[in-house]
PDB file of C-alpha atoms in Angstrom:
ATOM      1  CA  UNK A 724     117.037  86.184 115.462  1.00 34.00           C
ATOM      2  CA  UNK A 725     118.159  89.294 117.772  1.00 37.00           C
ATOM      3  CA  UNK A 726     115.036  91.089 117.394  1.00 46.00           C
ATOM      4  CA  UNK A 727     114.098  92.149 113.681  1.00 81.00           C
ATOM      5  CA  UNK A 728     117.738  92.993 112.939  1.00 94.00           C
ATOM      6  CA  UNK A 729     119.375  92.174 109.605  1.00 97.00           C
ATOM      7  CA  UNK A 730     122.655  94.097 109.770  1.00 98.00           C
ATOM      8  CA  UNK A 731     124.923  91.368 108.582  1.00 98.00           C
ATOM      9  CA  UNK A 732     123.872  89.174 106.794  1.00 98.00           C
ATOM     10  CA  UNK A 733     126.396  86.143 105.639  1.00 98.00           C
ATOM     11  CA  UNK A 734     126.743  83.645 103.592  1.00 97.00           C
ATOM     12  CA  UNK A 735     128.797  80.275 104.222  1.00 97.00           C
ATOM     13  CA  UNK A 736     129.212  77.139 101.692  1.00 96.00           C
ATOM     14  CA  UNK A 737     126.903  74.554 102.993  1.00 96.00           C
ATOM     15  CA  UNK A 738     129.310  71.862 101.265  1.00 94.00           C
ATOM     16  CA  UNK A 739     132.063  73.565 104.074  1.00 95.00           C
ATOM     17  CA  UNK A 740     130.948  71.794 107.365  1.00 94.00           C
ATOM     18  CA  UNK A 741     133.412  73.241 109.562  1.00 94.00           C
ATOM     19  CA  UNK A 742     131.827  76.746 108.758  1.00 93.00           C
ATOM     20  CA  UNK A 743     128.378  75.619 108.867  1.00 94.00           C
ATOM     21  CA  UNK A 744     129.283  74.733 112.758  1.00 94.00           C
ATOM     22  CA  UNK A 745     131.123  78.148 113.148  1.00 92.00           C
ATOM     23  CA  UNK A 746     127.783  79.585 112.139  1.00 92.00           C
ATOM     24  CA  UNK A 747     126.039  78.724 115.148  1.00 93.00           C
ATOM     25  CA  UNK A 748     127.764  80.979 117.572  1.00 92.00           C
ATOM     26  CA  UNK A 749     129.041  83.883 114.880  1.00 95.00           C
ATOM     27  CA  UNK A 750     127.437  87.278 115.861  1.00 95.00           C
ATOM     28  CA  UNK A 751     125.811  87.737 112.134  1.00 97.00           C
ATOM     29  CA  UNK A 752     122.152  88.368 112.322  1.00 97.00           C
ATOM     30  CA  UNK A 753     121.353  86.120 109.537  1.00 97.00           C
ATOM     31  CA  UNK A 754     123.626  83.117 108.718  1.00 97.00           C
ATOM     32  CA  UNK A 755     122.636  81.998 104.888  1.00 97.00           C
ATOM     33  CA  UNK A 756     123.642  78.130 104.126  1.00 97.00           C
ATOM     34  CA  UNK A 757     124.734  78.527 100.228  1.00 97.00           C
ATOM     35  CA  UNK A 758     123.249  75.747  97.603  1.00 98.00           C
ATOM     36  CA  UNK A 759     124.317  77.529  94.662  1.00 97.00           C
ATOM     37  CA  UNK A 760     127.576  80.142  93.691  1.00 93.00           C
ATOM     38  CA  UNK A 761     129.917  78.974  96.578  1.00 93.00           C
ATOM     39  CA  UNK A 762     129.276  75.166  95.910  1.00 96.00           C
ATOM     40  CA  UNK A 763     130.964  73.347  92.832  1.00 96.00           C
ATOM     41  CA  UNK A 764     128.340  71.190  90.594  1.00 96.00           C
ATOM     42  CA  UNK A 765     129.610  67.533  91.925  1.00 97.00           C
ATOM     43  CA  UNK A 766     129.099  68.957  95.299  1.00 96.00           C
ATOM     44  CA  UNK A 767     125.502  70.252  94.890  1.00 97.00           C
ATOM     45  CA  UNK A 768     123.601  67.166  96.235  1.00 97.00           C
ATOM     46  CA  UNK A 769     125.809  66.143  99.794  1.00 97.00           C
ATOM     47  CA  UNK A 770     125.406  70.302 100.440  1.00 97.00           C
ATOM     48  CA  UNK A 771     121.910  69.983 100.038  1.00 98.00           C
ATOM     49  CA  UNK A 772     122.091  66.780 102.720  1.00 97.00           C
ATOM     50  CA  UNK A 773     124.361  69.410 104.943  1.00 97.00           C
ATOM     51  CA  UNK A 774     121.965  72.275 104.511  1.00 97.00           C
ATOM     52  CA  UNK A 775     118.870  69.675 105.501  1.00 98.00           C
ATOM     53  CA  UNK A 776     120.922  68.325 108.915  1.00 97.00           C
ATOM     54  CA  UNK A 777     121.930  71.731 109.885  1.00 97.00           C
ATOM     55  CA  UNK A 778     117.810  73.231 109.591  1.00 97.00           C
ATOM     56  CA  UNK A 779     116.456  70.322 111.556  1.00 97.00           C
ATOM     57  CA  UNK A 780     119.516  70.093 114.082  1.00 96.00           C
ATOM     58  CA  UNK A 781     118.943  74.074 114.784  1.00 94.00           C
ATOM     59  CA  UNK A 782     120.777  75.433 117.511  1.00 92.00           C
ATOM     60  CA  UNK A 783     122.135  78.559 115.362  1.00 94.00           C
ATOM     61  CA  UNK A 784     122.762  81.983 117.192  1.00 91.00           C
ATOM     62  CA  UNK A 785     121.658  83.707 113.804  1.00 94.00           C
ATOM     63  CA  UNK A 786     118.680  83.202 111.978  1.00 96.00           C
ATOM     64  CA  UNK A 787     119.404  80.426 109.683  1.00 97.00           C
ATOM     65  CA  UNK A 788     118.521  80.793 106.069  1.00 97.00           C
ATOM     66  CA  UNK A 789     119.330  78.764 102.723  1.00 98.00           C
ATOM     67  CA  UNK A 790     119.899  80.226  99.014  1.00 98.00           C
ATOM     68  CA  UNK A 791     118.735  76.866  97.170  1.00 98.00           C
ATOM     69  CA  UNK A 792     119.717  76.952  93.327  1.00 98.00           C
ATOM     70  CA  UNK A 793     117.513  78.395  90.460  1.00 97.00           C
ATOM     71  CA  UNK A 794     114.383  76.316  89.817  1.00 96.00           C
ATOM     72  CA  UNK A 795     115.377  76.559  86.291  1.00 95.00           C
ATOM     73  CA  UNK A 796     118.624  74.575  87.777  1.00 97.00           C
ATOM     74  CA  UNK A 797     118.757  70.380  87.857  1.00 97.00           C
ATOM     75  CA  UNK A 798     119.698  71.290  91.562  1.00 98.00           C
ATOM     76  CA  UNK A 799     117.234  73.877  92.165  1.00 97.00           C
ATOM     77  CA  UNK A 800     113.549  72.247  92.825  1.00 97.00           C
ATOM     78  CA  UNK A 801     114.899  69.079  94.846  1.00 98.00           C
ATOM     79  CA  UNK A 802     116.710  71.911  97.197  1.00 98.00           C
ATOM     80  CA  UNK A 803     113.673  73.640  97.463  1.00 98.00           C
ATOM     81  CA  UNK A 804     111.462  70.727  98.022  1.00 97.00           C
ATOM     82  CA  UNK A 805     114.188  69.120 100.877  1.00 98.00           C
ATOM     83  CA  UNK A 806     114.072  72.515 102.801  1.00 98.00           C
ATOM     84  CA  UNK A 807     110.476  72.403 102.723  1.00 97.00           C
ATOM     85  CA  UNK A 808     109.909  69.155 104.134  1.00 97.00           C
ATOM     86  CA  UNK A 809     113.083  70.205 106.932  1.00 98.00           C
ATOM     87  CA  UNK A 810     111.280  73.260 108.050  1.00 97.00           C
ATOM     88  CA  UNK A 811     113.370  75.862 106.676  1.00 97.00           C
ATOM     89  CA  UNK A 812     112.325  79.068 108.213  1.00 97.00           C
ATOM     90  CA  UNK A 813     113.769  81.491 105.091  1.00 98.00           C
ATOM     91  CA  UNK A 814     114.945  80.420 101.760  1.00 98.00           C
ATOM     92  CA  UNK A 815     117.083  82.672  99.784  1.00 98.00           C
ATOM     93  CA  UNK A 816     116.028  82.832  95.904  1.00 98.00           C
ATOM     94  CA  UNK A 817     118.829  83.585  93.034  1.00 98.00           C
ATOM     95  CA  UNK A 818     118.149  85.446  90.133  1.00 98.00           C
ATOM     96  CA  UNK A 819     114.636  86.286  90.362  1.00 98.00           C
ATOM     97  CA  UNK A 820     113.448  87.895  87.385  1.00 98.00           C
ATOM     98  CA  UNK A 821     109.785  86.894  87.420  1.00 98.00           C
ATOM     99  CA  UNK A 822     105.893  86.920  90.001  1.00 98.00           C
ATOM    100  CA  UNK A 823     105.756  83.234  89.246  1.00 97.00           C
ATOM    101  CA  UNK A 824     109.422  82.381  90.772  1.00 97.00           C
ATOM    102  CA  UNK A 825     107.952  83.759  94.000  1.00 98.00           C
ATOM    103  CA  UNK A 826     104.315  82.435  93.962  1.00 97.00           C
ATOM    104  CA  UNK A 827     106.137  78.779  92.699  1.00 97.00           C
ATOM    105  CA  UNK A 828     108.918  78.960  95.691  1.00 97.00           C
ATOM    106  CA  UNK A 829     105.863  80.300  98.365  1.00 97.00           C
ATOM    107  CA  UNK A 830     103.465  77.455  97.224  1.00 97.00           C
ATOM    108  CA  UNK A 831     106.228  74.525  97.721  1.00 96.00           C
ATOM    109  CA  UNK A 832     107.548  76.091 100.891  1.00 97.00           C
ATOM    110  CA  UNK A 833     104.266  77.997 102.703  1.00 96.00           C
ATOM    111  CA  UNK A 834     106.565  77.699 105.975  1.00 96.00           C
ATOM    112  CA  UNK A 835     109.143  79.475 104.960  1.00 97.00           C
ATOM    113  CA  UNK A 836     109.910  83.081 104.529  1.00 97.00           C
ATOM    114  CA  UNK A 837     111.493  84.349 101.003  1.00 98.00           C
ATOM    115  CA  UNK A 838     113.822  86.466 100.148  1.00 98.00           C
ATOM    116  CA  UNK A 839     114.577  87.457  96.645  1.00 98.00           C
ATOM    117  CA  UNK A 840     118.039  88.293  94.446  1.00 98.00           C
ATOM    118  CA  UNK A 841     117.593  90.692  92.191  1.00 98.00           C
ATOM    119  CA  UNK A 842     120.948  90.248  90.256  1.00 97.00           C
ATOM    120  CA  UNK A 843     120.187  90.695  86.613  1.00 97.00           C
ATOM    121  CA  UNK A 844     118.738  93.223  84.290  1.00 97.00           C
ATOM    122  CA  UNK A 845     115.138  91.041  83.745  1.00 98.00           C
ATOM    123  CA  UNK A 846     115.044  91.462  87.847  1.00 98.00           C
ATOM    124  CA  UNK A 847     115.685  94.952  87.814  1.00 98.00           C
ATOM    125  CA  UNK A 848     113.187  95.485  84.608  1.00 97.00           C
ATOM    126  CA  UNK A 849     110.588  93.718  87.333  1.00 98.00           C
ATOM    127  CA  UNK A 850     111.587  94.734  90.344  1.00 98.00           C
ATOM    128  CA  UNK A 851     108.324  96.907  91.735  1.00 97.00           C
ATOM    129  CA  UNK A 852     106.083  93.908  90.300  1.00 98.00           C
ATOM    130  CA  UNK A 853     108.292  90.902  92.024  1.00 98.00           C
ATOM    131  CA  UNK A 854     108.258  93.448  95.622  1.00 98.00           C
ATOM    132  CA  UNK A 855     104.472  93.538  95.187  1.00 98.00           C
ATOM    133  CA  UNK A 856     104.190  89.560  94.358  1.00 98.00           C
ATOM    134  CA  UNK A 857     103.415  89.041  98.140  1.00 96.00           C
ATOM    135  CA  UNK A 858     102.752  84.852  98.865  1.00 95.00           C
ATOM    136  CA  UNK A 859     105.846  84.638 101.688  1.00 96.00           C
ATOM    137  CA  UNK A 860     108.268  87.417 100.378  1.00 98.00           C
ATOM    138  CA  UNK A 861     109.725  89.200 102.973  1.00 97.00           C
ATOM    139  CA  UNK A 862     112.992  90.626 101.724  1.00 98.00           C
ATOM    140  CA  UNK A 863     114.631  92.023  98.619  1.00 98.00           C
ATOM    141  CA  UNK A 864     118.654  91.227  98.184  1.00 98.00           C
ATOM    142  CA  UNK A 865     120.595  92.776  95.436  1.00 97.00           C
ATOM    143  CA  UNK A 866     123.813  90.375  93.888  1.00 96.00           C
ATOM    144  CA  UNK A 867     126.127  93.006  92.728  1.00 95.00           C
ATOM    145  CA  UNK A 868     128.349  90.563  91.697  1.00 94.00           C
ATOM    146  CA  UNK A 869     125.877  89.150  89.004  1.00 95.00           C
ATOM    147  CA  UNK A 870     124.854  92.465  87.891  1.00 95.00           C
ATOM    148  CA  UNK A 871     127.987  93.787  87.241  1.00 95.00           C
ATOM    149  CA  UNK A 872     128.810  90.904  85.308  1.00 95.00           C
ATOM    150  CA  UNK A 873     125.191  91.157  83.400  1.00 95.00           C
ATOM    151  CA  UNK A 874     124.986  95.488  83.089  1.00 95.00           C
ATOM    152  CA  UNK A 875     128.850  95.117  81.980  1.00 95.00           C
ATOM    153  CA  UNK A 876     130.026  97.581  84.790  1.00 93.00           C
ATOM    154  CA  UNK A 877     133.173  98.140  85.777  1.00 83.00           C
ATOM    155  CA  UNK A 878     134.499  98.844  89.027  1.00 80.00           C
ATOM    156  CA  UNK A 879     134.078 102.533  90.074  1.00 84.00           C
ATOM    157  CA  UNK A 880     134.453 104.104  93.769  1.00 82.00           C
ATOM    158  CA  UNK A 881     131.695 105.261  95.854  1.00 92.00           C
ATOM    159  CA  UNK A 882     129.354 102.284  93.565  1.00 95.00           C
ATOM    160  CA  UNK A 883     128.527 104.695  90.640  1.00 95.00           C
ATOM    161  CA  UNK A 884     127.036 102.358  87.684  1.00 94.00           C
ATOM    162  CA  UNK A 885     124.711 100.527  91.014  1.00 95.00           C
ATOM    163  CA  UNK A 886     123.307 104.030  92.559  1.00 96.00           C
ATOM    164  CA  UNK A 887     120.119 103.986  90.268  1.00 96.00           C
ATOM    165  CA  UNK A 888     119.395 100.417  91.251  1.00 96.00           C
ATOM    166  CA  UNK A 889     120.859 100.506  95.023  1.00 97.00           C
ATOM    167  CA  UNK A 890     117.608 103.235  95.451  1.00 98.00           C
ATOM    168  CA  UNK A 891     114.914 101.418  93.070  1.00 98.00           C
ATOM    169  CA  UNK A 892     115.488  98.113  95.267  1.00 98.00           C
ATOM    170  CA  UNK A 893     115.186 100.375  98.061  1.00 98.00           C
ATOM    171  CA  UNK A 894     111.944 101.773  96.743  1.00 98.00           C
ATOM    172  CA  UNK A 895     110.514  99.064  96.029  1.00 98.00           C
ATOM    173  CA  UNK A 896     111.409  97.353  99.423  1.00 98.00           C
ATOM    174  CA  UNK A 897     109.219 100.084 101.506  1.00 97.00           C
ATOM    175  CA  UNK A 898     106.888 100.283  99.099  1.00 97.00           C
ATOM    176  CA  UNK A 899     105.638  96.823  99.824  1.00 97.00           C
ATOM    177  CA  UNK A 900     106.970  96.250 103.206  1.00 96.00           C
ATOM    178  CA  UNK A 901     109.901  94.035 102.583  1.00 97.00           C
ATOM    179  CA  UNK A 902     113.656  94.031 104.131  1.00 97.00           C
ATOM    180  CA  UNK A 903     116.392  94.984 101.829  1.00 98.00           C
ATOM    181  CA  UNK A 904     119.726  94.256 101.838  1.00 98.00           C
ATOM    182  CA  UNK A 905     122.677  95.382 100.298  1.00 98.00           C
ATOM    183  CA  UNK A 906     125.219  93.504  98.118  1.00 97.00           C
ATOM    184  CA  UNK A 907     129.122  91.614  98.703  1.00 97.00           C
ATOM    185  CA  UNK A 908     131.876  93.699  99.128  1.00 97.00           C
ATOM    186  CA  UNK A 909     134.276  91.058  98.213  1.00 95.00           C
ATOM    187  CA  UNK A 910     137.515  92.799  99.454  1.00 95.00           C
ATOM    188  CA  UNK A 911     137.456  90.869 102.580  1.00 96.00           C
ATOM    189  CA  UNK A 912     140.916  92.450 103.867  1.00 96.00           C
ATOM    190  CA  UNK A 913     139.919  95.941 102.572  1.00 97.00           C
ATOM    191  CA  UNK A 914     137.946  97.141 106.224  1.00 97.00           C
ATOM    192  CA  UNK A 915     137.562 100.705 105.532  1.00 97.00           C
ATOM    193  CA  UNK A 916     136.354  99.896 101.963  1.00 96.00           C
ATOM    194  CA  UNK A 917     133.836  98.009 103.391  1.00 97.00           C
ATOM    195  CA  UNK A 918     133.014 100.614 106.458  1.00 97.00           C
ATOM    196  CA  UNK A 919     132.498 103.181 103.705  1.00 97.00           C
ATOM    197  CA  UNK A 920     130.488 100.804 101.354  1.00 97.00           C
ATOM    198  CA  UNK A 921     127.932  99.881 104.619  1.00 98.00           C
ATOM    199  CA  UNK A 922     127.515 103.356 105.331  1.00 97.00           C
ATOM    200  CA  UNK A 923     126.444 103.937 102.206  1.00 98.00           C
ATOM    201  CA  UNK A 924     124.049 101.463 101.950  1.00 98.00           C
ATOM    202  CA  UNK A 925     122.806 103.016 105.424  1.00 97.00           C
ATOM    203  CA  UNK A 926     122.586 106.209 103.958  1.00 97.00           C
ATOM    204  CA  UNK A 927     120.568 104.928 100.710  1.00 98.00           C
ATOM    205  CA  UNK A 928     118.043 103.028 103.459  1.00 97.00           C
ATOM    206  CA  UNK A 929     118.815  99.401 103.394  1.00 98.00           C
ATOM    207  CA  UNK A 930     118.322  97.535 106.325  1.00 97.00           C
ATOM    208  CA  UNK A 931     121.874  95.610 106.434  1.00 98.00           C
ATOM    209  CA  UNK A 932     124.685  93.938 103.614  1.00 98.00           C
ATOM    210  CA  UNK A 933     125.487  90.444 102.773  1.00 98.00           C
ATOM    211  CA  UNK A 934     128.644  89.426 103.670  1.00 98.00           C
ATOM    212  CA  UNK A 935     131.372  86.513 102.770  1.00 97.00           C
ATOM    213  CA  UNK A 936     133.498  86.354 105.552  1.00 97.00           C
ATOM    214  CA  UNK A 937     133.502  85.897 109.484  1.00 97.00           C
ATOM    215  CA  UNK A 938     135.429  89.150 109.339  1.00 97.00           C
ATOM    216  CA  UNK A 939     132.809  90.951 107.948  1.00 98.00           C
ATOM    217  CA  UNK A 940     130.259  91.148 110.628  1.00 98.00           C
ATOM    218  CA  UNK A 941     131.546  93.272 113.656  1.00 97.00           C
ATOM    219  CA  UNK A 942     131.613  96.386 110.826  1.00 98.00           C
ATOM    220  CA  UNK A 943     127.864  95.777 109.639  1.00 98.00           C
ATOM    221  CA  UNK A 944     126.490  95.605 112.527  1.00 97.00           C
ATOM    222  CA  UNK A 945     128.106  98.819 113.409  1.00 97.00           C
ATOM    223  CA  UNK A 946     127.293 100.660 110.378  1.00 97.00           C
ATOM    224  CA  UNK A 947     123.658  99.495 110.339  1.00 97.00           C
ATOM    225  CA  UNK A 948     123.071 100.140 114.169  1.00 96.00           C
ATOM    226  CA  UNK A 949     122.190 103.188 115.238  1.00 94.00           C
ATOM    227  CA  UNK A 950     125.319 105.351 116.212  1.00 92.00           C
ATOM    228  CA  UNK A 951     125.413 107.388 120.120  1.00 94.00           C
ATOM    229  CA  UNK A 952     124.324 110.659 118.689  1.00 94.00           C
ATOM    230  CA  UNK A 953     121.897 108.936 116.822  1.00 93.00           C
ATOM    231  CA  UNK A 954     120.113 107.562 119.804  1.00 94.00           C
ATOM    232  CA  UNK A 955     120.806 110.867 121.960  1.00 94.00           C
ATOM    233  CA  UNK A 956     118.939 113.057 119.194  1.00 93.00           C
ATOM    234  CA  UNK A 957     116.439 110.363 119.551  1.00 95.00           C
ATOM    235  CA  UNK A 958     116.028 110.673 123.228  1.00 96.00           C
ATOM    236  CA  UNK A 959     115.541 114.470 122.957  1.00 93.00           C
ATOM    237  CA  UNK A 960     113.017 114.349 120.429  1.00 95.00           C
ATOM    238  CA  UNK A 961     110.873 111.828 122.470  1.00 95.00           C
ATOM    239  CA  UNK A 962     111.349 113.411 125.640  1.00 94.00           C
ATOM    240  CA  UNK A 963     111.119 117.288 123.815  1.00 94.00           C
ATOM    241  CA  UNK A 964     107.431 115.464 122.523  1.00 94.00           C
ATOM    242  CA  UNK A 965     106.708 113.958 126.151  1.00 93.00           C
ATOM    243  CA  UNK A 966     106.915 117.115 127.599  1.00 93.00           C
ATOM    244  CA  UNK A 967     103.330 119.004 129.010  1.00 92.00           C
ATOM    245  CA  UNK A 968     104.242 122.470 126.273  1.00 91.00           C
ATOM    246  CA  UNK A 969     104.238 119.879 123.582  1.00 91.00           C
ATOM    247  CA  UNK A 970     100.662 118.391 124.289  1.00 91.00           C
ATOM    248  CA  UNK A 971      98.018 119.272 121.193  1.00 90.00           C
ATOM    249  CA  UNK A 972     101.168 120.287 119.269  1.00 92.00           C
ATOM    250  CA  UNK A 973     102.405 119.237 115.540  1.00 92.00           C
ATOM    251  CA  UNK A 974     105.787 120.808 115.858  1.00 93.00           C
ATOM    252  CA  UNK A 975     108.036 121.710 118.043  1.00 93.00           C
ATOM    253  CA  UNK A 976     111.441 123.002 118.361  1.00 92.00           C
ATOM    254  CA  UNK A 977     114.318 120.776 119.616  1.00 93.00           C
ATOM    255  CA  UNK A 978     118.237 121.699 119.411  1.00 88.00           C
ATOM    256  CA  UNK A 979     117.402 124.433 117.448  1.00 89.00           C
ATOM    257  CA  UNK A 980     115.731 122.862 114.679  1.00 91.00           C
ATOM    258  CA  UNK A 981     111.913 122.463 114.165  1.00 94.00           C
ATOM    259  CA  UNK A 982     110.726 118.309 114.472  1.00 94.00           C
ATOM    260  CA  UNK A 983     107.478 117.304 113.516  1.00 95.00           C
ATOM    261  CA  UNK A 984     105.257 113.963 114.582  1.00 94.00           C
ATOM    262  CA  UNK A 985     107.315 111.822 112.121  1.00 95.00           C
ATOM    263  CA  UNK A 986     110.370 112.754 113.435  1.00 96.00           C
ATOM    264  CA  UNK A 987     109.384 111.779 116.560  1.00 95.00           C
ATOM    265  CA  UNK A 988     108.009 108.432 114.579  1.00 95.00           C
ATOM    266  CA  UNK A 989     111.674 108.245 113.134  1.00 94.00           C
ATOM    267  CA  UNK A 990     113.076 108.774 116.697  1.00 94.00           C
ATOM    268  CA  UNK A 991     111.020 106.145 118.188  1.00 95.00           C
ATOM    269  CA  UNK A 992     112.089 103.455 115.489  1.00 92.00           C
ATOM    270  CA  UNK A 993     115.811 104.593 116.521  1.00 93.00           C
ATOM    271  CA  UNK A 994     115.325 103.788 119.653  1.00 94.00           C
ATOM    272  CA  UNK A 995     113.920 100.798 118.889  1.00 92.00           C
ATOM    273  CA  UNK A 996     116.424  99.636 116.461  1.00 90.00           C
ATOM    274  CA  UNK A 997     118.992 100.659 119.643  1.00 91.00           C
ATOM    275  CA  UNK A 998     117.531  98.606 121.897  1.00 92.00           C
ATOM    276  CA  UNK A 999     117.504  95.287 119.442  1.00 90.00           C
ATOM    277  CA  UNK A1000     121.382  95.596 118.936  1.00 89.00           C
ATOM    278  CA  UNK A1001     122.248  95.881 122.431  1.00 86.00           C
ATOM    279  CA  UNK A1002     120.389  92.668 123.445  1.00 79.00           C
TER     280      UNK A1002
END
């Protein structure tokens, strides 16, 4: 993984072997092998074999994660107990509306890291007490798709019907020290749809946004990396903090604007951040 970047993060049929190969050398930060939506029922058992071969094989420029199917599934407890036994370093969980889906998942796979979907309105109901389940949870996902299907939304510019939920999972992500990471955008030719839709998820707090093509990534990794002036504000506040009139000090003024210690916290993690995505 490029550092502890998760700017784009995408998903690819693990039925699809010619894009399971592609995966290895796409610039995504996280490459998710999908069990479940993106594979057709008589095709759930030889993905599972793919998804197996590709963890042990390795050799993935991404981190390499699977979303196994729902352990309320027929598919869903095999996948989870083959990925186990492969070493799978993160499993992806659908539709997690309950503590005991993570504790279950953490117990059968204690090497693997776990992120959650939230993607229906009994996951959003539980959302601050599935964050705080801890076992090996480290990230919150939300499946806008489902939702919208579940809440009855329809589509609306700028993501009006999600904004209460695009915060709580938010929320609830920092509150228990967990990634999160933003929905689809499922006009794949759309690119300044998408541009706009990342920079809002920026702007709400989330870490990066699933994606569904190749063609996707270049624009995450933009939107969720920090921009020049971004990292030039963050230089002056470190250097305006470094400096011997600062020494003993709280505050300070910078650019004409008073900074305090955590802004020169937030500047560090910018810098930071920077230094991850230029590797």
């Amino acid at each position: 993984m490029r550092g502890d970047l998760v700017r784009s993060v995408l998903y690819l049929p693990a039925s699809n072997a010619r894009a399971v190969e592609k995966a290895r050398t796409l610039d995504c930060d996280v490459a998710i092998l999908d069990l479940e939506d993106a594979v057709a029922p008589e095709a759930k058992v030889e993905a599972r074999a793919a998804a197996v071969a590709a963890v042990r094989a390795g050799g993935f420029g991404p981190r390499l994660g699977v979303r196994i199917n729902g352990l309320d599934s027929e598919w869903g407890e095999d996948d989870l107990d083959a990925l186990a036994e492969a070493g799978a370093g993160l499993i992806v969980a659908p539709k997690v509306e309950t503590v005991e889906t993570v504790h279950a998942i953490s117990a059968r796979a204690p090497g693997a890291a776990l992120w959650a979907m939230i993607e229906t309105p009994r996951g959003l109901i539980a959302l601050n007490d599935i964050a705080g389940a801890g076992g090996r949870l480290d990230g919150l996902m939300l499946g806008v798709n489902d939702l919208a299907k579940a809440l009855g939304t329809g589509a609306a510019p700028d993501r009006e019907p999600f904004k209460p939920w695009l915060a709580a999972l938010v929320v609830a992500a920092r509150a228990h020290g967990l990634v999160a990471i933003d929905g689809v955008f499922n006009r794949i030719e759309d690119a300044d749809g998408l541009a706009a839709e990342a920079a809002q998820g920026r702007l709400y707090g989330f870490d990066g946004k699933s994606l569904i093509h190749p063609s996707q990534i270049a624009l995450a990794n933009a939107a969720f990396s920090p921009s020049e002036a971004e990292v030039e504000a963050a230089r002056a506040v470190v250097a305006a903090f470094a400096a011997p009139e600062a020494e003993g000090r709280g505050a300070i003024r910078v650019g004409g604007a008073m900074v305090e210690r955590l802004h020169l916290v937030q500047a560090e993690a910018v810098l930071a951040r920077h230094k991850a995505a230029s590797r």
